[in-house]
Coordinates of C-alpha atoms in Angstrom, one line a residue:
Q1051 CA 243.9 296.5 66.4
S1052 CA 245.3 298.1 69.6
W1053 CA 242.4 300.5 69.6
S1054 CA 239.9 297.6 69.5
R1055 CA 241.8 295.7 72.2
G1056 CA 241.6 298.7 74.5
M1057 CA 237.9 299.1 73.9
S1058 CA 237.4 295.4 74.6
Y1059 CA 239.4 295.7 77.8
C1060 CA 237.4 298.7 78.9
L1061 CA 234.2 296.8 78.4
H1062 CA 235.4 293.8 80.3
S1063 CA 236.5 296.0 83.2
E1064 CA 233.0 297.5 83.5
S1065 CA 231.0 294.5 82.7
H1066 CA 228.7 295.2 85.7
L1067 CA 227.3 298.1 83.8
D1068 CA 224.7 297.2 81.2
T1069 CA 225.4 299.8 78.5
G1070 CA 223.9 297.9 75.7
P1071 CA 225.4 297.5 72.2
I1072 CA 228.0 300.0 71.1
Y1073 CA 228.3 301.0 67.4
V1074 CA 231.6 302.1 65.8
R1075 CA 232.1 303.5 62.3
E1076 CA 235.4 302.5 60.7
N1077 CA 236.4 302.9 57.1
G1078 CA 232.9 304.0 56.1
K1079 CA 231.3 300.9 57.6
L1080 CA 229.3 300.5 60.8
H1081 CA 230.5 297.9 63.3
V1082 CA 228.9 296.7 66.6
V1083 CA 231.0 295.8 69.6
N1084 CA 229.9 292.6 71.3
P1085 CA 230.1 293.1 75.1
G1086 CA 230.4 289.4 75.8
A1087 CA 233.0 288.4 73.3
G1088 CA 234.7 291.8 72.8
S1089 CA 234.7 291.5 69.1
I1090 CA 233.5 293.7 66.3
Q1091 CA 230.9 292.4 63.8
N1092 CA 229.8 294.0 60.6
V1093 CA 226.0 294.9 60.6
T1094 CA 223.8 296.7 58.3
P1095 CA 222.3 299.9 59.6
K1096 CA 218.8 299.6 61.1
T1097 CA 216.0 301.2 59.2
R1098 CA 213.1 303.2 60.7
P1099 CA 210.0 301.2 61.6
F1100 CA 207.6 301.1 58.6
S1101 CA 204.3 303.1 59.1
L1102 CA 201.3 301.4 57.6
F1103 CA 199.1 304.6 57.5
S1104 CA 200.1 308.2 57.1
R1105 CA 199.5 310.8 59.8
S1106 CA 196.5 312.3 57.9
F1107 CA 194.8 308.9 57.6
S1108 CA 191.4 308.4 59.4
V1109 CA 189.1 305.4 59.9
E1110 CA 185.3 305.7 59.4
L1111 CA 183.0 303.1 61.0
C1112 CA 180.1 302.1 58.6
M1113 CA 177.3 299.7 59.5
N1114 CA 174.9 298.0 57.2
R1115 CA 177.0 298.5 54.1
E1116 CA 174.3 296.8 52.1
D1117 CA 172.0 299.7 52.8
D1118 CA 172.5 302.7 50.6
R1119 CA 171.3 305.0 53.3
A1120 CA 174.1 303.9 55.6
R1121 CA 176.7 304.9 53.1
R1122 CA 175.8 308.5 53.5
Q1123 CA 177.7 310.6 56.0
R1124 CA 175.8 310.4 59.2
T1125 CA 175.6 313.5 61.3
D1126 CA 172.6 312.7 63.6
H1127 CA 174.9 311.4 66.3
F1128 CA 176.4 314.9 66.8
I1129 CA 175.0 318.0 68.5
F1130 CA 176.0 321.1 66.6
T1131 CA 176.2 324.4 68.5
Y1132 CA 177.9 327.8 68.1
T1133 CA 180.4 329.4 70.4
K1134 CA 180.3 333.1 71.4
E1135 CA 182.8 333.9 68.7
G1136 CA 180.5 332.3 66.1
N1137 CA 182.5 329.2 65.5
L1138 CA 180.8 325.9 64.9
R1139 CA 181.2 323.4 67.7
Y1140 CA 179.9 319.9 67.8
S1141 CA 179.7 317.3 70.6
A1142 CA 178.8 313.6 70.5
K1143 CA 175.4 312.5 71.7
S1144 CA 175.1 310.2 74.7
L1145 CA 174.9 306.5 74.2
F1146 CA 171.4 306.5 75.7
S1147 CA 170.1 309.0 73.2
L1148 CA 171.6 307.0 70.3
V1149 CA 170.0 303.8 71.5
L1150 CA 166.7 305.6 72.1
G1151 CA 166.7 306.9 68.5
Y1152 CA 167.6 303.5 67.1
I1153 CA 164.7 301.8 69.0
S1154 CA 162.2 304.5 68.1
D1155 CA 163.1 304.1 64.4
N1156 CA 162.2 300.4 64.8
V1157 CA 159.5 300.7 67.4
D1158 CA 157.1 298.5 65.4
H1159 CA 159.4 295.5 65.9
I1160 CA 159.0 295.6 69.7
D1161 CA 157.5 292.4 71.0
S1162 CA 156.2 293.7 74.4
L1163 CA 156.7 296.6 76.8
I1164 CA 155.1 295.0 79.8
G1165 CA 157.3 295.5 82.9
F1166 CA 159.4 298.1 81.1
P1167 CA 160.1 301.2 83.3
E1168 CA 157.6 304.0 82.7
Q1169 CA 160.1 306.8 82.7
I1170 CA 162.1 305.4 79.8
A1171 CA 159.0 304.3 78.0
E1172 CA 157.7 307.8 78.0
K1173 CA 160.9 309.1 76.4
L1174 CA 160.7 306.3 73.9
F1175 CA 157.1 307.2 73.0
S1176 CA 158.1 310.9 72.6
A1177 CA 161.0 309.9 70.3
A1178 CA 158.8 307.7 68.2
E1179 CA 156.1 310.5 68.2
A1180 CA 158.7 313.0 67.0
R1181 CA 159.5 310.7 64.1
Q1182 CA 155.7 310.4 63.4
K1183 CA 155.8 306.7 63.7
F1184 CA 152.2 306.4 64.9
T1185 CA 150.8 308.1 61.8
E1186 CA 151.9 305.2 59.6
P1187 CA 148.9 303.0 58.6
V1188 CA 150.1 299.5 59.6
T1189 CA 153.3 299.8 61.6
G1190 CA 151.9 302.8 63.6
L1191 CA 148.9 300.8 64.8
R1192 CA 151.1 297.9 65.9
A1193 CA 153.5 300.1 67.8
L1194 CA 150.6 302.0 69.5
Q1195 CA 149.0 298.8 70.7
K1196 CA 152.3 297.7 72.4
F1197 CA 152.2 301.0 74.4
T1198 CA 148.5 300.8 75.3
E1199 CA 148.7 297.2 76.4
A1200 CA 151.6 298.0 78.8
Y1201 CA 150.7 301.5 80.2
G1202 CA 146.9 302.0 79.6
S1203 CA 145.8 305.4 80.9
L1204 CA 149.4 306.8 80.8
V1205 CA 149.2 306.7 77.1
L1206 CA 145.9 308.5 77.1
C1207 CA 143.4 309.1 79.9
S1208 CA 141.1 311.6 78.2
L1209 CA 140.2 311.8 74.5
C1210 CA 138.3 314.7 72.9
L1211 CA 137.1 314.0 69.3
R1212 CA 134.4 316.6 69.2
N1213 CA 133.4 317.4 65.6
R1214 CA 136.2 315.2 64.2
Y1215 CA 134.3 312.5 62.3
L1216 CA 137.0 312.3 59.7
V1217 CA 139.7 311.5 62.3
I1218 CA 137.4 308.7 63.7
S1219 CA 136.9 307.2 60.2
E1220 CA 140.6 307.3 59.3
K1221 CA 142.0 306.2 62.6
L1222 CA 139.3 304.0 64.0
E1223 CA 141.5 301.0 64.8
E1224 CA 144.0 303.3 66.6
I1225 CA 141.3 304.9 68.6
K1226 CA 139.9 301.5 69.6
S1227 CA 143.4 300.5 70.9
F1228 CA 143.2 303.1 73.7
R1229 CA 142.5 301.5 77.1
E1230 CA 141.4 302.8 80.5
L1231 CA 140.0 306.0 79.2
T1232 CA 138.1 308.0 81.9
C1233 CA 136.7 310.8 79.6
L1234 CA 135.5 310.4 76.0
D1235 CA 134.0 313.3 74.0
L1236 CA 132.3 312.2 70.7
S1237 CA 130.0 315.2 70.4
C1238 CA 128.8 316.4 66.9
C1239 CA 130.2 313.4 65.0
K1240 CA 126.9 312.0 63.6
L1241 CA 127.9 308.4 64.4
G1242 CA 124.4 306.9 64.4
D1243 CA 123.3 303.7 66.1
E1244 CA 125.3 301.2 64.0
H1245 CA 128.7 302.7 64.3
E1246 CA 131.6 300.4 65.2
L1247 CA 132.9 302.9 67.8
L1248 CA 129.6 302.9 69.8
E1249 CA 129.7 299.1 69.9
H1250 CA 133.3 299.3 71.2
L1251 CA 132.0 301.4 74.1
T1252 CA 130.5 298.3 75.6
K1253 CA 133.8 296.4 75.7
E1254 CA 135.7 295.7 78.8
A1255 CA 138.6 298.0 77.6
L1256 CA 136.4 301.0 78.1
S1257 CA 134.7 300.0 81.3
S1258 CA 136.7 302.7 83.1
V1259 CA 134.9 305.6 81.2
K1260 CA 133.3 307.9 83.7
R1261 CA 132.5 310.8 81.4
L1262 CA 130.8 310.2 78.1
L1263 CA 129.6 313.0 75.8
L1264 CA 127.4 311.9 72.8
K1265 CA 125.8 315.1 71.9
D1266 CA 124.3 315.4 68.4
N1267 CA 125.2 311.8 67.2
S1268 CA 121.9 310.8 65.5
L1269 CA 121.2 308.3 68.3
S1270 CA 117.8 306.6 68.8
D1271 CA 116.3 304.2 71.3
A1272 CA 117.8 301.3 69.5
G1273 CA 121.3 302.7 70.0
L1274 CA 120.7 303.2 73.7
R1275 CA 119.4 299.6 74.0
R1276 CA 122.6 298.2 72.5
M1277 CA 124.8 300.5 74.5
T1278 CA 123.2 299.5 77.8
A1279 CA 122.6 295.8 77.2
P1280 CA 125.8 294.6 79.0
V1281 CA 125.1 296.8 82.0
R1282 CA 121.5 295.8 82.3
V1283 CA 122.2 292.0 82.1
L1284 CA 125.8 291.3 82.7
K1285 CA 126.7 294.3 85.0
K1286 CA 129.6 295.1 82.7
G1287 CA 130.5 297.7 80.2
L1288 CA 129.7 301.3 81.2
E1289 CA 128.9 300.5 84.8
N1290 CA 131.2 303.2 86.2
L1291 CA 129.6 306.0 84.1
L1292 CA 129.1 309.2 86.1
V1293 CA 128.4 311.9 83.5
L1294 CA 126.4 311.3 80.3
D1295 CA 125.4 313.8 77.6
L1296 CA 122.7 312.7 75.1
S1297 CA 121.5 316.1 74.1
C1298 CA 120.5 317.1 70.6
N1299 CA 119.4 313.5 69.7
P1300 CA 115.7 314.0 68.7
K1301 CA 115.2 310.3 68.0
I1302 CA 115.6 309.4 71.7
T1303 CA 112.1 309.0 73.3
D1304 CA 110.7 308.0 76.7
V1305 CA 111.5 304.4 75.9
G1306 CA 115.2 305.1 75.4
I1307 CA 115.4 306.9 78.8
G1308 CA 114.2 303.8 80.4
Y1309 CA 117.4 302.0 79.3
L1310 CA 119.4 304.6 81.2
L1311 CA 118.0 303.6 84.5
S1312 CA 120.6 300.8 84.7
F1313 CA 123.3 303.4 85.3
K1314 CA 123.0 303.5 89.1
K1315 CA 126.2 305.5 89.5
L1316 CA 125.1 308.3 87.2
N1317 CA 125.5 311.7 88.7
C1318 CA 124.8 314.1 85.8
L1319 CA 122.6 313.6 82.8
D1320 CA 121.7 315.9 79.9
I1321 CA 118.8 314.9 77.6
S1322 CA 118.0 318.3 76.2
G1323 CA 116.8 318.4 72.6
T1324 CA 115.5 314.8 72.7
G1325 CA 112.1 313.6 71.5
L1326 CA 110.4 313.1 74.9
K1327 CA 106.7 313.0 74.9
D1328 CA 105.9 313.2 78.6
V1329 CA 108.6 315.3 80.1
N1330 CA 107.1 315.5 83.6
A1331 CA 106.8 311.7 83.8
V1332 CA 110.5 311.3 82.7
I1333 CA 111.6 313.8 85.4
K1334 CA 109.8 311.9 88.1
R1335 CA 111.0 308.6 86.9
L1336 CA 114.7 309.7 87.0
Q1337 CA 114.3 311.2 90.4
M1338 CA 112.6 308.2 91.9
Q1339 CA 114.7 305.4 90.5
I1340 CA 118.3 306.7 90.2
G1341 CA 118.0 309.9 92.3
L1342 CA 118.6 312.5 89.6
V1343 CA 117.1 316.0 90.3
H1344 CA 116.1 318.3 87.5
S1345 CA 118.4 321.4 87.3
K1346 CA 116.9 324.8 86.6
V1347 CA 120.2 326.2 85.6
P1348 CA 122.8 324.8 83.1
L1349 CA 125.4 322.6 84.7
K1350 CA 129.1 323.2 84.2
E1351 CA 129.7 319.5 83.6
F1352 CA 128.2 319.9 80.1
D1353 CA 130.0 323.0 78.9
H1354 CA 132.4 320.8 76.8
S1355 CA 135.5 322.6 78.2
N1356 CA 136.5 320.0 80.8
C1357 CA 137.1 317.2 78.4
K1358 CA 140.5 317.5 76.7
T1359 CA 143.0 315.1 75.2
E1360 CA 145.5 314.3 77.9
G1361 CA 148.3 311.7 78.0
W1362 CA 151.5 310.7 76.1
A1363 CA 149.6 310.5 72.8
E1364 CA 148.3 314.1 72.9
Q1365 CA 150.6 315.1 70.1
T1366 CA 149.8 311.9 68.2
V1367 CA 146.1 312.9 68.0
L1368 CA 147.1 316.3 66.7
Q1369 CA 149.2 314.7 64.1
W1370 CA 146.2 312.6 62.9
E1371 CA 144.1 315.8 62.7
Q1372 CA 146.8 317.6 60.7
A1373 CA 147.1 314.7 58.3
V1374 CA 143.3 314.8 57.7
M1375 CA 143.3 318.5 57.2
E1376 CA 146.2 318.3 54.7
A1377 CA 144.2 315.6 52.8
M1378 CA 141.3 318.0 52.7
K1379 CA 143.2 320.9 51.2
P1380 CA 142.5 320.0 47.6
Q1381 CA 138.8 320.0 48.4
D1382 CA 139.0 323.6 49.4
N1383 CA 140.1 324.4 45.9
L1384 CA 137.3 322.4 44.5
R1385 CA 134.9 324.2 46.8
S1386 CA 136.0 327.6 45.5
R1387 CA 135.7 326.4 41.9
A1388 CA 132.2 325.0 42.7
A1389 CA 131.3 328.4 44.1
A1390 CA 132.4 330.1 40.9
L1391 CA 130.3 327.6 38.9
R1392 CA 127.3 328.3 41.1
F1393 CA 127.7 332.0 40.5
Y1394 CA 127.5 331.5 36.7
G1395 CA 124.5 329.1 37.2
K1396 CA 126.2 326.0 35.8
T1397 CA 125.7 323.8 38.9
H1398 CA 123.1 323.4 41.5
R1399 CA 123.6 324.7 45.0
I1400 CA 124.5 322.0 47.5
E1401 CA 123.6 322.6 51.1
E1402 CA 126.5 322.3 53.5
V1403 CA 126.5 319.9 56.5
V1404 CA 124.9 321.3 59.6
K1405 CA 127.4 321.8 62.3
C1406 CA 127.0 321.3 66.0
T1407 CA 126.6 324.9 66.8
L1408 CA 123.4 325.1 64.7
V1409 CA 121.7 322.6 66.9
E1410 CA 121.8 324.8 70.0
P1411 CA 118.5 326.6 69.3
E1412 CA 116.7 323.3 69.4
T1413 CA 117.8 322.7 72.9
K1414 CA 116.7 326.1 74.0
A1415 CA 113.3 325.6 72.4
S1416 CA 112.7 322.3 74.1
G1417 CA 114.0 323.5 77.5
N1418 CA 116.9 322.6 79.7
L1419 CA 116.7 319.0 80.7
Q1420 CA 119.9 318.5 82.7
F1421 CA 119.9 316.4 85.9
Y1422 CA 122.2 316.0 88.8
K1423 CA 122.2 313.8 91.9
D1424 CA 121.3 315.4 95.1
K1425 CA 123.9 313.8 97.5
V1426 CA 122.2 315.1 100.7
Q1427 CA 118.6 314.0 100.4
N1428 CA 115.7 314.8 102.8
C1429 CA 117.9 316.5 105.3
H1430 CA 115.9 319.7 105.3
L1431 CA 112.5 318.1 106.0
P1432 CA 110.9 318.7 109.4
L1433 CA 110.6 315.7 111.8
K1434 CA 106.9 316.0 112.7
K1435 CA 104.6 316.2 109.7
E1436 CA 102.5 313.1 110.1
V1437 CA 99.7 314.7 112.2
A1438 CA 99.1 317.6 109.9
G1439 CA 99.2 315.7 106.7
S1440 CA 97.9 312.2 107.2
H1441 CA 95.8 312.3 104.1
E1442 CA 98.8 313.4 102.1
L1443 CA 100.8 310.5 103.4
K1444 CA 98.1 308.1 102.4
N1445 CA 98.0 309.5 98.9
S1446 CA 101.8 309.4 98.7
K1447 CA 101.7 305.7 99.7
K1448 CA 99.2 305.0 97.0
R1449 CA 101.4 306.8 94.5
G1450 CA 104.4 304.9 95.7
L1451 CA 102.7 301.5 95.2
A1452 CA 101.6 302.6 91.7
E1453 CA 105.1 303.6 90.8
Q1454 CA 106.5 300.3 92.2
E1455 CA 104.1 298.4 89.9
R1456 CA 105.2 300.5 87.0
E1457 CA 108.8 299.7 87.9
R1458 CA 108.0 296.0 87.9
T1459 CA 106.3 296.1 84.6
S1460 CA 109.1 298.2 83.1
K1461 CA 111.7 295.8 84.4
Q1462 CA 109.8 292.9 82.9
K1463 CA 109.8 294.7 79.6
H1464 CA 113.5 295.4 79.8
L1465 CA 114.4 291.8 80.8
C1466 CA 112.7 290.6 77.6
L1467 CA 115.8 291.0 75.4
A1468 CA 115.6 291.3 71.7
V1469 CA 117.6 289.3 69.2
E1470 CA 120.1 292.2 68.8
D1471 CA 120.7 292.2 72.6
W1472 CA 121.5 288.5 72.6
D1473 CA 123.8 288.9 69.6
L1474 CA 125.6 291.7 71.4
L1475 CA 125.9 289.8 74.6
N1476 CA 127.2 286.7 72.9
T1477 CA 130.3 288.7 71.8
Y1478 CA 131.5 288.8 75.4

């Protein structure tokens, strides 16, 4: 008792110091000294705070638990590298890359990209392209249309489909979704006059085409009439065309060349290998009406090396071509088997399709009919020539009047539209 009174007195004397509760063990029991009352109370010893999880416990965040794929351990949000010592090191991807990957996985659900920044849209297109989203039949077309509607020529400004008829037949709707193309190469595709893609050339979406290559496509005068009907009547369609290649189309005659006179901006024209009857008359007609001069040497505009696929969707077109080639691999085995059967005389020999390179000798035989526009005209003629050649001037005037009459008659013939022309024009 005396010991507790002394302790209580000591606490009262130094009450200004906040020492907190004081514990005293006596007779095997723990007591607490109350600073205010100076008494000792029996208390039970305090236990350690209870830990809900052990130190080795870890928490894993899982989304979309209903999806079985989400239950798998995800590692695509980490970047794995190796140190110099050969140890595996990983670092987390940025939030931007994670969001970009998520949107590219669901790119077909985007409502619109109009007004979206071009820099981020290009990265989004590349991410979706790496996942081959644009090769899917339905969702790929929907996603590609969203990009072409918003960015036009950035997605693709030049498209080369030379000798790729299978790609055109498999991905026709995707090709038709491209807008604001400036160069289109459809050489050696055997499209014909009734193909849907040729009809699409007259639409407003491709009015920006300046370079069109239609070499070896089995075109005739009827196809040229349909292709030029909007330009001749409505001043729409391919009105901005500068370079046109119609070589190796033997069904095109002098009548079909008359439809091309509506392309007033045309700078280069190739009609080699066509079925012209009066070549000299066609040469004079092109020179007088649209200012095209016959070239004695081949022009570099028609060497088919300037037209390449350029734009964001360059790799997408290559993916389409690879998919078509993979689909044709079983046919190679069948071809070898058919060759073996032909060797033993069990099947008839089937002639292979003639490629574009085999049509070249036809153009050489018919002559080079390439034309260009002479920008500087009549600048080299002398000033005084009227006195020496008055009779020549009179003859030239007569020839000019005769040619004007021919132009009037030809224009009247062209203005008499056929039923197919009116059906085509009614679609606009």
